[in-house]
Coordinates of C-alpha atoms and ligand atoms in Angstrom, one line a residue:
M806 CA -5.6 5.7 -11.5
K807 CA -1.9 5.8 -12.0
I808 CA 0.0 2.6 -11.7
V809 CA 3.8 2.3 -12.3
V810 CA 5.5 -1.0 -13.1
C811 CA 9.1 -2.0 -12.6
E812 CA 11.3 -5.0 -12.3
F813 CA 14.6 -6.1 -10.7
R814 CA 15.3 -9.8 -10.7
Q815 CA 18.5 -11.7 -9.8
E816 CA 19.0 -14.7 -7.5
S817 CA 22.2 -14.2 -5.6
N818 CA 24.5 -17.0 -4.5
S819 CA 26.6 -15.8 -1.6
F820 CA 29.2 -18.5 -2.3
N821 CA 29.9 -17.7 -5.9
P822 CA 33.2 -15.9 -5.8
V823 CA 32.5 -13.7 -8.9
N824 CA 30.1 -10.7 -8.4
A825 CA 27.3 -10.2 -10.9
K826 CA 28.0 -7.2 -13.1
W827 CA 26.3 -4.9 -15.5
K828 CA 27.1 -7.2 -18.4
D829 CA 25.3 -10.1 -16.7
F830 CA 22.1 -8.0 -16.7
Q831 CA 22.7 -6.6 -20.2
R832 CA 22.9 -10.3 -21.5
C833 CA 19.4 -11.0 -20.0
G834 CA 17.8 -7.6 -21.0
I835 CA 17.5 -4.1 -19.6
Y836 CA 14.5 -2.2 -20.8
E837 CA 13.4 1.3 -20.1
N838 CA 10.1 3.1 -20.4
E839 CA 8.0 2.2 -23.5
E840 CA 10.8 -0.1 -24.6
M841 CA 9.9 -2.3 -21.6
R842 CA 6.4 -2.6 -22.7
R843 CA 7.4 -3.6 -26.2
A844 CA 9.9 -6.1 -25.0
L845 CA 7.8 -7.8 -22.4
E846 CA 4.2 -7.6 -23.6
G847 CA 2.9 -11.1 -24.6
K848 CA 5.8 -12.8 -22.8
P849 CA 5.3 -15.4 -20.1
C850 CA 6.8 -13.2 -17.5
A851 CA 5.6 -11.6 -14.2
V852 CA 5.7 -8.0 -15.7
N853 CA 3.4 -9.0 -18.5
G854 CA 1.1 -10.7 -15.9
M855 CA 1.0 -7.2 -14.2
F856 CA 0.3 -5.5 -17.6
C857 CA -2.6 -7.8 -18.3
A858 CA -4.2 -7.5 -14.9
I859 CA -4.0 -3.7 -15.0
Q860 CA -5.5 -3.7 -18.5
A861 CA -8.2 -6.2 -17.5
A862 CA -9.2 -3.7 -14.7
G863 CA -9.5 -1.0 -17.2
E864 CA -6.5 0.9 -15.7
N865 CA -3.4 2.5 -17.3
C866 CA 0.1 1.4 -16.5
I867 CA 3.4 3.2 -16.9
P868 CA 6.4 0.9 -17.5
T869 CA 9.6 2.3 -16.0
I870 CA 12.5 -0.1 -16.0
S871 CA 13.1 -3.8 -16.1
M872 CA 16.4 -5.5 -15.3
N873 CA 17.0 -9.2 -15.2
G874 CA 20.1 -11.1 -14.4
N875 CA 20.7 -14.9 -14.4
S876 CA 21.4 -16.6 -11.1
G877 CA 24.9 -15.8 -10.0
G878 CA 27.2 -14.1 -7.5
I879 CA 26.4 -11.0 -5.3
V880 CA 25.4 -8.1 -7.4
D881 CA 27.7 -5.1 -7.8
Q882 CA 26.1 -2.2 -6.0
S883 CA 26.5 0.0 -9.1
V884 CA 23.9 -2.2 -10.9
V885 CA 21.4 -1.7 -8.1
D886 CA 22.1 2.0 -8.0
Y887 CA 21.5 2.3 -11.7
F888 CA 18.1 0.6 -11.3
L889 CA 17.1 2.8 -8.4
E890 CA 18.2 6.0 -10.1
K891 CA 16.1 5.2 -13.1
A892 CA 13.1 3.9 -11.2
V893 CA 13.0 7.0 -8.9
S894 CA 13.5 9.6 -11.6
A895 CA 10.7 7.9 -13.6
L896 CA 8.4 7.8 -10.5
R897 CA 9.1 11.5 -9.7
K898 CA 7.9 12.5 -13.1
E899 CA 4.7 10.7 -12.6
L900 CA 3.9 11.8 -9.0
P901 CA 1.5 11.5 -7.4
V902 CA 1.0 7.8 -8.2
D903 CA -1.6 5.4 -6.8
G904 CA 0.3 2.2 -7.2
V905 CA 3.7 0.7 -7.7
F906 CA 3.8 -2.9 -8.9
V907 CA 7.2 -4.5 -8.8
S908 CA 8.5 -7.8 -10.1
L909 CA 11.4 -9.0 -7.8
H910 CA 13.3 -12.2 -7.3
G911 CA 13.3 -11.7 -3.5
A912 CA 16.6 -13.3 -2.8
T913 CA 19.1 -10.7 -4.0
Q914 CA 22.3 -9.5 -2.2
S915 CA 24.6 -6.8 -3.3
T916 CA 28.1 -5.7 -2.4
K917 CA 26.5 -3.2 -0.1
W918 CA 23.2 -4.7 1.0
E919 CA 22.2 -8.0 2.3
D920 CA 18.6 -7.3 1.5
V921 CA 18.5 -5.6 -1.9
C922 CA 14.8 -6.2 -2.4
G923 CA 13.9 -4.6 1.0
E924 CA 16.1 -1.6 0.3
I925 CA 14.6 -1.2 -3.2
L926 CA 11.1 -1.2 -1.7
S927 CA 12.1 1.3 1.0
V928 CA 13.4 3.7 -1.6
L929 CA 10.3 3.3 -3.7
R930 CA 8.0 3.7 -0.6
Q931 CA 9.9 6.9 0.3
T932 CA 9.4 8.2 -3.3
V933 CA 5.6 7.5 -3.5
G934 CA 4.5 8.0 0.1
S935 CA 2.6 5.8 2.5
S936 CA -0.8 6.0 0.8
A937 CA 0.3 4.4 -2.5
V938 CA -0.2 0.7 -2.9
I939 CA 3.0 -1.4 -3.4
A940 CA 2.4 -4.9 -4.7
I941 CA 5.2 -7.2 -5.6
S942 CA 5.7 -10.6 -7.2
C943 CA 8.6 -12.8 -6.0
D944 CA 10.3 -16.1 -6.7
L945 CA 9.2 -19.2 -4.6
H946 CA 12.8 -19.0 -3.3
A947 CA 12.6 -15.4 -2.0
N948 CA 13.9 -14.3 1.3
V949 CA 11.0 -12.2 2.5
T950 CA 12.6 -9.9 5.0
E951 CA 11.2 -7.5 7.6
K952 CA 11.8 -4.6 5.3
M953 CA 10.0 -6.2 2.4
W954 CA 7.0 -7.1 4.6
E955 CA 6.8 -3.5 6.0
M956 CA 7.2 -1.8 2.6
A957 CA 5.0 -3.9 0.4
D958 CA 1.2 -4.1 0.9
I959 CA 0.9 -7.2 -1.3
I960 CA 3.4 -10.1 -1.7
C961 CA 2.8 -13.0 -4.1
G962 CA 5.2 -15.8 -4.8
Y963 CA 5.4 -18.5 -7.5
H964 CA 3.4 -21.6 -6.8
T965 CA 5.5 -23.9 -9.0
Y966 CA 8.9 -25.4 -8.8
P967 CA 10.3 -25.8 -11.4
H968 CA 8.9 -22.3 -12.0
V969 CA 6.4 -22.0 -14.8
D970 CA 3.9 -19.5 -13.3
F971 CA 5.7 -16.2 -13.7
F972 CA 2.9 -14.6 -15.6
E973 CA 0.2 -15.9 -13.2
T974 CA 2.1 -14.6 -10.2
G975 CA 2.6 -11.1 -11.7
Y976 CA -1.2 -11.2 -12.5
R977 CA -2.1 -12.2 -8.9
A978 CA 0.0 -9.5 -7.4
A979 CA -1.4 -6.8 -9.7
E980 CA -5.0 -8.0 -9.3
L981 CA -4.8 -7.8 -5.5
G982 CA -2.9 -4.5 -5.7
I983 CA -5.8 -3.1 -7.7
R984 CA -8.3 -4.4 -5.2
A985 CA -6.3 -2.6 -2.4
L986 CA -6.2 0.5 -4.6
R987 CA -10.0 0.4 -4.8
G988 CA -10.3 0.5 -1.1
E989 CA -10.6 -3.2 -0.2
K990 CA -9.0 -3.9 3.3
L991 CA -6.8 -7.0 2.7
Q992 CA -5.5 -8.7 5.8
K993 CA -2.0 -10.1 5.3
S994 CA -0.2 -12.5 7.7
R995 CA 3.0 -14.3 7.7
V996 CA 4.9 -17.0 9.6
E997 CA 8.6 -17.1 9.5
L998 CA 10.5 -20.4 9.7
P999 CA 14.3 -20.6 10.6
M1000 CA 14.8 -23.1 7.8
I1001 CA 16.5 -23.6 4.5
V1002 CA 16.5 -26.9 2.7
T1003 CA 18.3 -27.9 -0.4
A1004 CA 16.5 -27.0 -3.5
S1005 CA 16.6 -30.3 -5.3
S1006 CA 14.8 -32.0 -2.3
Y1007 CA 11.4 -30.9 -3.3
T1008 CA 9.2 -30.0 -6.3
T1009 CA 5.6 -29.1 -7.0
L1010 CA 5.4 -31.8 -9.5
R1011 CA 4.9 -34.6 -7.0
G1012 CA 5.4 -35.4 -3.3
E1013 CA 4.6 -33.7 0.0
F1014 CA 5.5 -30.2 -1.0
S1015 CA 3.1 -30.2 -4.0
K1016 CA 0.3 -31.5 -1.7
L1017 CA 1.0 -28.6 0.6
M1018 CA 0.7 -26.1 -2.3
E1019 CA -2.6 -27.8 -3.2
E1020 CA -3.9 -27.3 0.3
G1021 CA -3.1 -23.6 0.0
K1022 CA -4.9 -23.4 -3.4
Q1023 CA -7.9 -25.1 -1.8
M1024 CA -8.1 -22.4 0.9
V1025 CA -8.2 -19.8 -2.0
E1026 CA -10.9 -21.9 -3.7
N1027 CA -12.9 -22.1 -0.6
D1028 CA -12.7 -18.3 -0.2
E1029 CA -10.9 -18.5 3.2
I1030 CA -8.1 -16.4 1.7
Q1031 CA -7.5 -14.5 -1.4
D1032 CA -3.8 -15.5 -1.9
F1033 CA -1.0 -17.4 -0.3
S1034 CA 2.7 -18.1 -0.9
I1035 CA 5.1 -20.6 0.5
F1036 CA 8.6 -19.2 0.2
Q1037 CA 11.3 -21.7 0.7
M1038 CA 14.3 -19.3 0.9
Q1039 CA 17.0 -20.2 -1.6
P1040 CA 19.6 -22.1 0.5
W1041 CA 22.8 -20.4 -0.9
L1042 CA 22.0 -17.0 0.4
D1043 CA 24.1 -16.5 3.5
V1044 CA 22.6 -13.5 5.1
S1045 CA 21.7 -12.6 8.7
C1046 CA 18.1 -11.7 7.7
G1047 CA 17.5 -15.2 6.2
R1048 CA 14.3 -17.1 6.7
S1049 CA 11.6 -19.2 5.0
T1050 CA 8.2 -17.6 5.1
V1051 CA 4.5 -18.4 4.5
V1052 CA 2.3 -15.5 3.5
A1053 CA -1.5 -15.5 3.4
I1054 CA -3.8 -12.7 2.3
G1055 CA -7.5 -12.5 3.1
H1056 CA -9.8 -12.6 6.0
K1057 CA -8.6 -15.9 7.4
A1058 CA -4.9 -15.0 6.7
Q1059 CA -3.6 -15.6 10.1
E1060 CA -5.3 -19.0 10.6
C1061 CA -4.2 -20.2 7.1
A1062 CA -0.6 -19.0 7.3
N1063 CA -0.3 -20.7 10.7
Y1064 CA -1.6 -23.9 9.3
L1065 CA 0.5 -24.0 6.1
A1066 CA 3.7 -23.0 8.1
E1067 CA 3.1 -25.7 10.7
R1068 CA 2.7 -28.3 7.9
L1069 CA 5.9 -27.0 6.2
W1070 CA 7.8 -27.2 9.4
T1071 CA 6.5 -30.8 10.0
L1072 CA 7.7 -31.8 6.6
R1073 CA 11.3 -30.4 7.1
H1074 CA 12.8 -33.8 7.4
T1075 CA 11.4 -35.0 4.2
F1076 CA 13.2 -32.3 2.3
H1077 CA 16.2 -34.4 2.0
A1078 CA 18.0 -35.4 -1.3
P1079 CA 19.7 -38.9 -1.2
L1080 CA 23.3 -38.3 -2.3
Y1081 CA 25.9 -40.6 -3.7
T1082 CA 29.6 -40.2 -4.2
V1083 CA 30.8 -39.8 -7.8
S1084 CA 32.5 -43.2 -7.5
Q1085 CA 29.4 -44.9 -6.5
I1086 CA 27.5 -43.5 -9.4
C1087 CA 30.4 -44.4 -11.8
R1088 CA 30.3 -48.0 -10.6
I1089 CA 26.5 -48.1 -11.1
A1090 CA 27.1 -46.8 -14.7
K1091 CA 29.8 -49.4 -15.2
E1092 CA 27.6 -52.3 -14.0
N1093 CA 24.4 -51.0 -15.9
T1094 CA 23.5 -53.4 -18.7
T1095 CA 20.2 -51.8 -19.8
G1096 CA 21.8 -50.0 -22.7
R1097 CA 20.4 -46.7 -21.4
P1098 CA 22.5 -44.0 -19.7
I1099 CA 23.0 -43.4 -16.0
I1100 CA 22.6 -39.6 -15.2
L1101 CA 25.0 -38.1 -12.7
V1102 CA 23.5 -34.8 -11.4
D1103 CA 26.1 -32.4 -10.3
A1104 CA 23.6 -29.7 -9.0
S1105 CA 26.3 -28.2 -6.8
D1106 CA 27.8 -26.6 -9.9
S1107 CA 24.5 -25.5 -11.5
T1108 CA 24.4 -22.1 -13.0
N1109 CA 20.6 -22.0 -12.5
A1110 CA 21.5 -22.0 -8.7
G1111 CA 24.1 -19.3 -9.1
A1112 CA 27.3 -21.5 -9.2
C1113 CA 30.0 -20.9 -11.8
G1114 CA 29.4 -24.0 -13.9
D1115 CA 33.2 -24.3 -14.3
S1116 CA 33.9 -27.3 -12.1
A1117 CA 35.7 -30.4 -13.4
F1118 CA 35.4 -32.0 -9.9
V1119 CA 33.3 -34.9 -11.4
L1120 CA 35.4 -35.1 -14.5
K1121 CA 38.6 -35.5 -12.5
E1122 CA 37.1 -38.5 -10.8
I1123 CA 35.9 -40.1 -14.0
L1124 CA 39.3 -39.6 -15.8
T1125 CA 41.4 -40.8 -12.9
K1126 CA 39.3 -43.7 -11.6
Y1127 CA 36.9 -44.7 -14.5
P1128 CA 38.8 -43.8 -17.7
T1129 CA 37.1 -46.4 -19.8
L1130 CA 33.6 -45.4 -18.9
K1131 CA 31.9 -43.8 -22.0
S1132 CA 30.9 -40.4 -20.5
A1133 CA 29.5 -37.0 -21.5
F1134 CA 30.3 -33.9 -19.6
Y1135 CA 29.9 -30.1 -19.9
L1136 CA 31.4 -27.0 -18.3
N1137 CA 31.9 -23.3 -18.6
D1138 CA 35.6 -22.6 -19.4
P1139 CA 36.0 -19.5 -21.6
R1140 CA 39.8 -19.7 -21.5
L1141 CA 39.7 -23.3 -22.7
V1142 CA 37.3 -22.3 -25.5
E1143 CA 39.8 -19.8 -26.8
E1144 CA 42.6 -22.4 -26.6
A1145 CA 40.5 -25.0 -28.5
F1146 CA 39.6 -22.5 -31.2
A1147 CA 43.2 -21.4 -31.6
A1148 CA 44.4 -25.0 -31.8
G1149 CA 41.7 -26.0 -34.3
V1150 CA 39.8 -29.3 -35.0
G1151 CA 41.9 -32.4 -34.7
A1152 CA 44.6 -30.8 -32.6
K1153 CA 45.9 -32.7 -29.5
R1154 CA 47.0 -30.7 -26.5
Q1155 CA 47.7 -31.0 -22.8
L1156 CA 45.1 -28.6 -21.2
V1157 CA 43.9 -27.4 -17.9
I1158 CA 40.2 -28.1 -17.7
G1159 CA 37.9 -26.4 -15.2
G1160 CA 38.3 -23.7 -12.5
S1161 CA 38.8 -20.8 -15.0
I1162 CA 36.0 -18.7 -13.6
S1163 CA 36.0 -19.5 -9.8
G1164 CA 39.7 -19.5 -9.8
S1165 CA 39.6 -22.7 -7.8
E1166 CA 42.2 -25.4 -8.4
N1167 CA 40.2 -28.0 -6.5
V1168 CA 37.9 -28.2 -9.5
S1169 CA 40.4 -28.4 -12.3
V1170 CA 42.2 -31.3 -14.0
I1171 CA 45.1 -31.5 -16.4
S1172 CA 44.8 -33.9 -19.3
T1173 CA 45.6 -34.5 -22.9
A1174 CA 42.6 -33.6 -25.0
V1175 CA 41.7 -33.8 -28.7
V1176 CA 39.5 -31.0 -30.2
R1177 CA 36.6 -32.8 -31.9
S1178 CA 34.5 -29.9 -33.2
L1179 CA 33.8 -26.1 -32.8
H1180 CA 30.4 -24.5 -32.6
D1181 CA 28.7 -21.2 -32.3
G1182 CA 26.6 -22.2 -29.2
K1183 CA 23.4 -20.8 -30.6
Y1184 CA 20.5 -23.3 -30.7
I1185 CA 16.9 -23.8 -29.9
L1186 CA 15.8 -25.5 -26.7
E1187 CA 14.0 -28.9 -27.0
G1188 CA 12.3 -28.6 -23.7
P1189 CA 9.8 -29.6 -22.4
A1190 CA 10.5 -26.4 -20.3
S1191 CA 11.2 -23.4 -22.7
R1192 CA 10.7 -25.6 -25.7
G1193 CA 11.3 -23.6 -28.9
M1194 CA 13.1 -20.7 -27.0
P1195 CA 16.5 -19.6 -28.4
C1196 CA 19.6 -20.4 -26.2
N1197 CA 23.1 -19.0 -26.4
I1198 CA 26.0 -20.6 -24.6
G1199 CA 28.7 -18.7 -26.5
K1200 CA 31.5 -20.2 -28.6
T1201 CA 31.7 -23.9 -27.8
A1202 CA 34.3 -26.6 -28.4
V1203 CA 33.9 -30.4 -28.0
L1204 CA 36.9 -32.1 -26.5
T1205 CA 37.7 -35.8 -26.1
V1206 CA 39.7 -37.0 -23.1
K1207 CA 40.2 -40.8 -22.9
N1208 CA 36.6 -42.0 -23.3
T1209 CA 34.9 -38.8 -22.2
D1210 CA 33.4 -36.2 -24.5
I1211 CA 33.3 -32.7 -23.1
V1212 CA 31.3 -29.7 -24.2
V1213 CA 33.2 -26.6 -23.2
C1214 CA 31.4 -23.3 -23.5
Q1215 CA 31.5 -19.7 -22.4
A1216 CA 28.1 -19.3 -20.7
I1217 CA 26.0 -22.2 -19.8
S1218 CA 22.3 -21.4 -20.1
A1219 CA 19.4 -23.8 -19.6
P1220 CA 21.7 -26.6 -18.2
G1221 CA 18.8 -29.1 -17.9
D1222 CA 18.1 -29.1 -21.6
P1223 CA 19.7 -32.0 -23.5
Q1224 CA 20.5 -29.7 -26.5
I1225 CA 23.6 -28.6 -24.7
Y1226 CA 24.8 -32.0 -25.8
R1227 CA 22.8 -32.8 -28.8
Y1228 CA 23.4 -29.6 -30.7
N1229 CA 27.1 -30.1 -30.2
G1230 CA 27.0 -33.6 -31.7
I1231 CA 26.7 -35.6 -28.5
E1232 CA 23.7 -38.0 -28.2
P1233 CA 23.2 -38.6 -24.5
E1234 CA 21.4 -42.0 -25.1
N1235 CA 24.7 -43.4 -26.6
Y1236 CA 26.7 -42.8 -23.4
Q1237 CA 27.2 -45.0 -20.2
L1238 CA 27.3 -41.9 -17.9
V1239 CA 25.9 -38.4 -18.6
V1240 CA 26.7 -35.6 -16.3
V1241 CA 24.0 -32.8 -15.8
K1242 CA 24.6 -29.7 -13.9
A1243 CA 21.1 -28.6 -12.9
C1244 CA 18.7 -28.9 -9.9
T1245 CA 15.3 -30.0 -11.1
S1246 CA 14.9 -28.6 -14.6
Y1247 CA 16.6 -31.6 -16.2
R1248 CA 14.2 -34.2 -15.0
A1249 CA 11.4 -34.1 -17.5
A1250 CA 13.8 -34.6 -20.5
Y1251 CA 16.3 -37.1 -18.9
E1252 CA 13.8 -39.3 -17.1
K1253 CA 12.6 -40.4 -20.5
I1254 CA 16.0 -41.8 -21.6
A1255 CA 17.8 -42.7 -18.4
A1256 CA 18.3 -46.1 -16.7
G1257 CA 18.8 -44.2 -13.5
I1258 CA 19.3 -40.7 -12.1
Y1259 CA 21.7 -40.1 -9.1
E1260 CA 22.5 -36.9 -7.4
A1261 CA 26.2 -36.6 -6.5
D1262 CA 27.6 -35.2 -3.3
T1263 CA 30.0 -32.7 -4.9
I1264 CA 31.6 -29.3 -4.0
G1265 CA 30.4 -26.1 -5.4
A1266 CA 28.8 -22.7 -4.7
A1267 CA 25.4 -24.4 -4.9
A1268 CA 26.4 -27.6 -3.0
V1269 CA 23.4 -29.8 -2.5
N1270 CA 25.0 -30.9 0.8
L1271 CA 24.7 -27.7 2.6
D1272 CA 27.2 -28.9 5.3
R1273 CA 29.8 -28.6 2.6
L1274 CA 29.5 -24.8 2.7
T1275 CA 30.7 -22.4 5.5
F1276 CA 27.7 -20.3 6.4
T1277 CA 28.8 -17.3 8.5
H1278 CA 25.8 -15.0 8.4
I1279 CA 22.7 -17.1 8.7
P1280 CA 21.4 -17.2 12.3
T1281 CA 23.0 -20.1 14.2
A1282 CA 19.8 -21.8 15.1
F1283 CA 18.6 -22.8 11.8
F1284 CA 17.3 -26.0 10.2
H1285 CA 19.1 -27.9 8.8
F1286 CA 22.8 -28.1 9.6
A1287 CA 24.4 -31.2 11.0
N1288 CA 26.0 -29.2 13.8
H1289 CA 22.7 -27.8 15.1
S1290 CA 20.5 -29.9 17.2
L1291 CA 17.5 -27.7 16.4
D1292 CA 14.9 -30.3 16.7
A1293 CA 14.9 -30.3 20.5
E1294 CA 14.4 -26.6 20.6
A1295 CA 12.1 -26.3 17.7
P1296 CA 8.9 -25.1 19.4
Q1297 CA 10.6 -22.1 20.8
L1298 CA 12.4 -21.2 17.6
L1299 CA 9.4 -21.3 15.4
A1300 CA 8.2 -17.8 16.0
V1301 CA 5.2 -16.5 14.4
K1302 CA 4.8 -13.0 13.1
Q1303 CA 1.5 -11.6 12.1
S1304 CA 0.6 -8.2 10.8
S1305 CA -2.1 -6.7 8.7
A1306 CA -1.7 -4.3 5.8
A1307 CA -4.5 -2.2 7.3
E1308 CA -3.2 -2.0 10.8
G1309 CA 0.5 -2.0 10.1
N1310 CA 1.2 -3.5 13.4
A1311 CA 3.1 -6.7 14.3
E1312 CA 3.4 -9.0 17.4
W1313 CA 5.4 -12.1 18.1
N1314 CA 3.8 -15.3 19.3
S1315 CA 5.2 -18.7 20.1
M1316 CA 3.9 -21.4 17.9
S1317 CA 4.4 -24.3 20.2
Ligands
ZN1328 ZN1 13.5 -20.1 -7.7

């Protein structure tokens, strides 16, 4: 049996004004042919999960190409074209192939295509023909489109958020793909929901969403289905083909997908993050007498959610209204890094801080800063997520403005890991207010030291408050936007789409 493996992963944020380019993928790793096997074997990633499942089944796999980019703006089409060219030429050399297993993010937009993953799968399907099995693994935040559904036989999504089951998901997809290759008829069903909810409003660590995930796992345990995925579409993808989707695979696929989707829909109002103004949080920090820091979460500028990470929106508020508050802050500002390195340690300068990547003046502030220290930006993450993994945020300067210490770097990575401060000589525990630009990844580390954690209602490409963004492509009847009274219409809008891999047909039902 001949099984080909490839990978294209990038989470696109339609509101980031800067496109994702070749260099952004180069930074995360582009591997071709046997180099892909060498680079990814043994790693906790989806591709290695596929390798291992294929090996466990006693089959051979042919690695072709793997391209990964960090979350960011819309991808330059030339990057997608490069991937397709390489993948197709590698496939052609191997034809006929029995299976193509693909690791995708699932929420990727390019300068040409709203649905990059659907287009990639179409091209792969055209190349290998209708009899080959295509199995894909996706992020929990994937936008599973019509095209993806039609082109792929097997779709598996992460079960964890924060994501820690990359390997397991790749393994599940490949294992089911092999079963399909061996002739097993696997029924697949899906239910689409016209819904996006802000990413920091749920997690699989606790709460209602984690219970729902457990219910799905129980269905697999009870042998009602072989697999399931609950895709909460990432909320900063403004595309006309957007939707959240529940997928189930197995003989009770339809029944189980219906149940999980209905439960997810019922829970929609619980996916709500309480938000505070920056001023409110600063006041809490001022009045806090515990001796432990207050954490201000500026998730709207999280690079993990595809924002630029260059916003000084919060800093401006601190410096103008709460200048005596002992605060710690970080941001991406490559221009400022160069200025600080040129000025040298101890130099005092009037500087523009923020907005240098997005070009937005709304997120910059002018202030007199002292250069405290300069660093190489290369350190080891303390975790708990990715503990021991290397991290590189580029050349880094620490500036002091009034009572605030600022880490200025070139490319924020792992924004929820406290080493972004500690490595650069800032101990978060010694501050009254610590700003963190991340969605959920920061929790495990900061909950241990904080007197309180508060999410701020700030502006940014990954705004937690979705009403702060102007969506122009997402369908108008969509949960949840303040200007849509969707609830009254909900039963009609929640349409259900079922289809089976074996029959390849589809029909619409109302779920009321
Ligand atoms: Zn995700």
